[in-house]
Short mmCIF file of N, CA and C in Angstrom, two decimals:
data_model
loop_
_atom_site.label_atom_id
_atom_site.label_comp_id
_atom_site.label_asym_id
_atom_site.label_seq_id
_atom_site.Cartn_x
_atom_site.Cartn_y
_atom_site.Cartn_z
N LYS A 194 62.89 -28.52 37.35
CA LYS A 194 61.53 -28.51 37.87
C LYS A 194 61.59 -28.30 39.39
N PRO A 195 60.83 -27.32 39.91
CA PRO A 195 60.84 -27.07 41.36
C PRO A 195 60.25 -28.25 42.14
N ILE A 196 60.72 -28.39 43.36
CA ILE A 196 60.18 -29.42 44.24
C ILE A 196 58.75 -29.03 44.64
N SER A 197 57.87 -29.98 44.74
CA SER A 197 56.47 -29.70 45.05
C SER A 197 56.26 -29.66 46.57
N PRO A 198 55.20 -29.00 47.01
CA PRO A 198 54.87 -29.02 48.44
C PRO A 198 54.71 -30.44 48.99
N GLU A 199 54.16 -31.32 48.18
CA GLU A 199 53.98 -32.70 48.61
C GLU A 199 55.32 -33.39 48.83
N GLN A 200 56.28 -33.09 47.97
CA GLN A 200 57.62 -33.67 48.13
C GLN A 200 58.29 -33.16 49.40
N VAL A 201 58.14 -31.89 49.69
CA VAL A 201 58.73 -31.32 50.91
C VAL A 201 58.15 -32.03 52.13
N LYS A 202 56.85 -32.17 52.17
CA LYS A 202 56.21 -32.86 53.30
C LYS A 202 56.70 -34.30 53.40
N HIS A 203 56.85 -34.94 52.27
CA HIS A 203 57.33 -36.32 52.26
C HIS A 203 58.76 -36.42 52.80
N TYR A 204 59.65 -35.58 52.29
CA TYR A 204 61.05 -35.65 52.69
C TYR A 204 61.28 -35.26 54.15
N PHE A 205 60.44 -34.39 54.69
CA PHE A 205 60.53 -34.05 56.11
C PHE A 205 59.70 -35.01 56.97
N ASN A 206 58.95 -35.89 56.29
CA ASN A 206 58.07 -36.83 56.97
C ASN A 206 57.10 -36.10 57.91
N ARG A 207 56.55 -35.00 57.39
CA ARG A 207 55.64 -34.15 58.18
C ARG A 207 54.50 -33.68 57.28
N ASN A 208 53.33 -34.26 57.45
CA ASN A 208 52.18 -33.83 56.67
C ASN A 208 51.58 -32.53 57.19
N ASP A 209 52.02 -32.09 58.38
CA ASP A 209 51.46 -30.88 58.96
C ASP A 209 52.23 -29.61 58.57
N LEU A 210 53.24 -29.73 57.73
CA LEU A 210 53.99 -28.56 57.29
C LEU A 210 53.15 -27.70 56.36
N GLN A 211 53.34 -26.39 56.47
CA GLN A 211 52.76 -25.48 55.50
C GLN A 211 53.87 -25.11 54.54
N VAL A 212 53.68 -25.43 53.28
CA VAL A 212 54.68 -25.16 52.25
C VAL A 212 54.07 -24.15 51.28
N PHE A 213 54.76 -23.04 51.09
CA PHE A 213 54.24 -21.98 50.22
C PHE A 213 55.09 -21.88 48.96
N THR A 214 54.41 -21.71 47.85
CA THR A 214 55.09 -21.47 46.58
C THR A 214 54.75 -20.08 46.04
N ASP A 215 53.94 -19.34 46.76
CA ASP A 215 53.53 -17.99 46.38
C ASP A 215 53.93 -17.04 47.51
N SER A 216 54.76 -16.03 47.21
CA SER A 216 55.28 -15.16 48.26
C SER A 216 54.20 -14.31 48.93
N VAL A 217 53.18 -13.91 48.21
CA VAL A 217 52.11 -13.10 48.81
C VAL A 217 51.31 -13.95 49.79
N GLN A 218 51.00 -15.18 49.41
CA GLN A 218 50.29 -16.08 50.33
C GLN A 218 51.13 -16.36 51.57
N PHE A 219 52.44 -16.51 51.38
CA PHE A 219 53.35 -16.73 52.50
C PHE A 219 53.34 -15.54 53.45
N GLN A 220 53.50 -14.34 52.92
CA GLN A 220 53.49 -13.14 53.77
C GLN A 220 52.17 -13.00 54.51
N ASN A 221 51.07 -13.21 53.84
CA ASN A 221 49.76 -13.09 54.47
C ASN A 221 49.60 -14.10 55.61
N ALA A 222 50.04 -15.33 55.38
CA ALA A 222 49.93 -16.37 56.40
C ALA A 222 50.77 -16.04 57.62
N VAL A 223 51.99 -15.58 57.40
CA VAL A 223 52.87 -15.22 58.53
C VAL A 223 52.27 -14.04 59.29
N GLU A 224 51.85 -13.02 58.60
CA GLU A 224 51.30 -11.83 59.25
C GLU A 224 50.03 -12.15 60.03
N ALA A 225 49.26 -13.11 59.57
CA ALA A 225 48.02 -13.49 60.26
C ALA A 225 48.30 -14.25 61.55
N HIS A 226 49.48 -14.86 61.66
CA HIS A 226 49.77 -15.71 62.81
C HIS A 226 50.84 -15.17 63.75
N VAL A 227 51.51 -14.11 63.39
CA VAL A 227 52.60 -13.59 64.21
C VAL A 227 52.05 -12.99 65.51
N LYS A 228 52.71 -13.31 66.62
CA LYS A 228 52.31 -12.82 67.94
C LYS A 228 53.55 -12.31 68.66
N SER A 229 53.34 -11.58 69.73
CA SER A 229 54.48 -11.07 70.50
C SER A 229 55.22 -12.23 71.16
N LYS A 230 56.50 -11.99 71.42
CA LYS A 230 57.38 -12.96 72.06
C LYS A 230 57.40 -14.28 71.30
N GLN A 231 57.50 -14.20 70.00
CA GLN A 231 57.49 -15.36 69.14
C GLN A 231 58.73 -15.32 68.25
N VAL A 232 59.34 -16.45 68.06
CA VAL A 232 60.50 -16.56 67.19
C VAL A 232 60.03 -17.17 65.87
N LEU A 233 60.45 -16.56 64.77
CA LEU A 233 60.10 -17.08 63.45
C LEU A 233 61.36 -17.62 62.79
N LEU A 234 61.28 -18.83 62.28
CA LEU A 234 62.35 -19.41 61.49
C LEU A 234 61.84 -19.48 60.06
N LEU A 235 62.48 -18.73 59.18
CA LEU A 235 62.08 -18.70 57.78
C LEU A 235 63.14 -19.40 56.96
N MET A 236 62.73 -20.41 56.22
CA MET A 236 63.67 -21.18 55.41
C MET A 236 63.30 -21.07 53.94
N SER A 237 64.31 -20.86 53.12
CA SER A 237 64.08 -20.76 51.69
C SER A 237 65.31 -21.29 50.96
N SER A 238 65.07 -21.85 49.81
CA SER A 238 66.19 -22.26 48.97
C SER A 238 66.60 -21.12 48.03
N GLY A 239 65.99 -19.97 48.23
CA GLY A 239 66.28 -18.83 47.35
C GLY A 239 66.15 -17.52 48.07
N THR A 240 65.38 -16.63 47.49
CA THR A 240 65.28 -15.25 47.99
C THR A 240 63.88 -14.91 48.47
N PHE A 241 63.09 -15.89 48.78
CA PHE A 241 61.69 -15.65 49.17
C PHE A 241 60.96 -14.90 48.07
N ASP A 242 61.30 -15.21 46.83
CA ASP A 242 60.63 -14.65 45.65
C ASP A 242 60.58 -13.13 45.67
N GLY A 243 61.69 -12.51 46.09
CA GLY A 243 61.80 -11.07 46.03
C GLY A 243 61.24 -10.30 47.20
N ILE A 244 60.80 -10.98 48.26
CA ILE A 244 60.32 -10.27 49.46
C ILE A 244 61.47 -9.44 50.03
N GLN A 245 61.20 -8.22 50.35
CA GLN A 245 62.20 -7.35 50.99
C GLN A 245 62.24 -7.71 52.47
N ILE A 246 63.10 -8.66 52.82
CA ILE A 246 63.13 -9.23 54.17
C ILE A 246 63.38 -8.18 55.24
N ASP A 247 64.31 -7.25 55.03
CA ASP A 247 64.59 -6.23 56.04
C ASP A 247 63.35 -5.39 56.35
N ALA A 248 62.70 -4.90 55.31
CA ALA A 248 61.52 -4.06 55.50
C ALA A 248 60.38 -4.87 56.11
N TRP A 249 60.21 -6.09 55.66
CA TRP A 249 59.13 -6.93 56.18
C TRP A 249 59.40 -7.29 57.64
N GLY A 250 60.64 -7.55 57.98
CA GLY A 250 61.01 -7.84 59.37
C GLY A 250 60.69 -6.67 60.28
N LYS A 251 60.96 -5.46 59.83
CA LYS A 251 60.63 -4.27 60.62
C LYS A 251 59.12 -4.15 60.80
N LEU A 252 58.38 -4.41 59.74
CA LEU A 252 56.92 -4.36 59.80
C LEU A 252 56.39 -5.38 60.81
N LEU A 253 56.92 -6.59 60.77
CA LEU A 253 56.49 -7.62 61.72
C LEU A 253 56.87 -7.23 63.14
N GLY A 254 58.05 -6.64 63.31
CA GLY A 254 58.47 -6.17 64.62
C GLY A 254 57.53 -5.12 65.18
N GLU A 255 57.11 -4.20 64.33
CA GLU A 255 56.15 -3.17 64.75
C GLU A 255 54.82 -3.80 65.14
N LYS A 256 54.42 -4.82 64.40
CA LYS A 256 53.13 -5.47 64.65
C LYS A 256 53.09 -6.12 66.03
N VAL A 257 54.22 -6.62 66.49
CA VAL A 257 54.25 -7.29 67.80
C VAL A 257 54.82 -6.39 68.90
N GLY A 258 55.06 -5.12 68.58
CA GLY A 258 55.48 -4.17 69.58
C GLY A 258 56.98 -4.19 69.90
N LEU A 259 57.82 -4.57 68.97
CA LEU A 259 59.26 -4.59 69.22
C LEU A 259 59.94 -3.28 68.86
N THR A 260 59.25 -2.40 68.18
CA THR A 260 59.87 -1.14 67.80
C THR A 260 59.05 0.03 68.28
#
């Protein structure tokens, strides 16, 4: 059984964490908040549910003017 978002918040002792279990919602949230000169730390216990990280990283880079 996968760990729940509530469990993640509990174990990190942080109720302000955003925990995503849906990759599309995760991508949309990141893209809505990404800004220039910003570092993103992405953590996953797996593969981000099939997100093509290289291609998505390039897209995010273009969005903030890195390419």
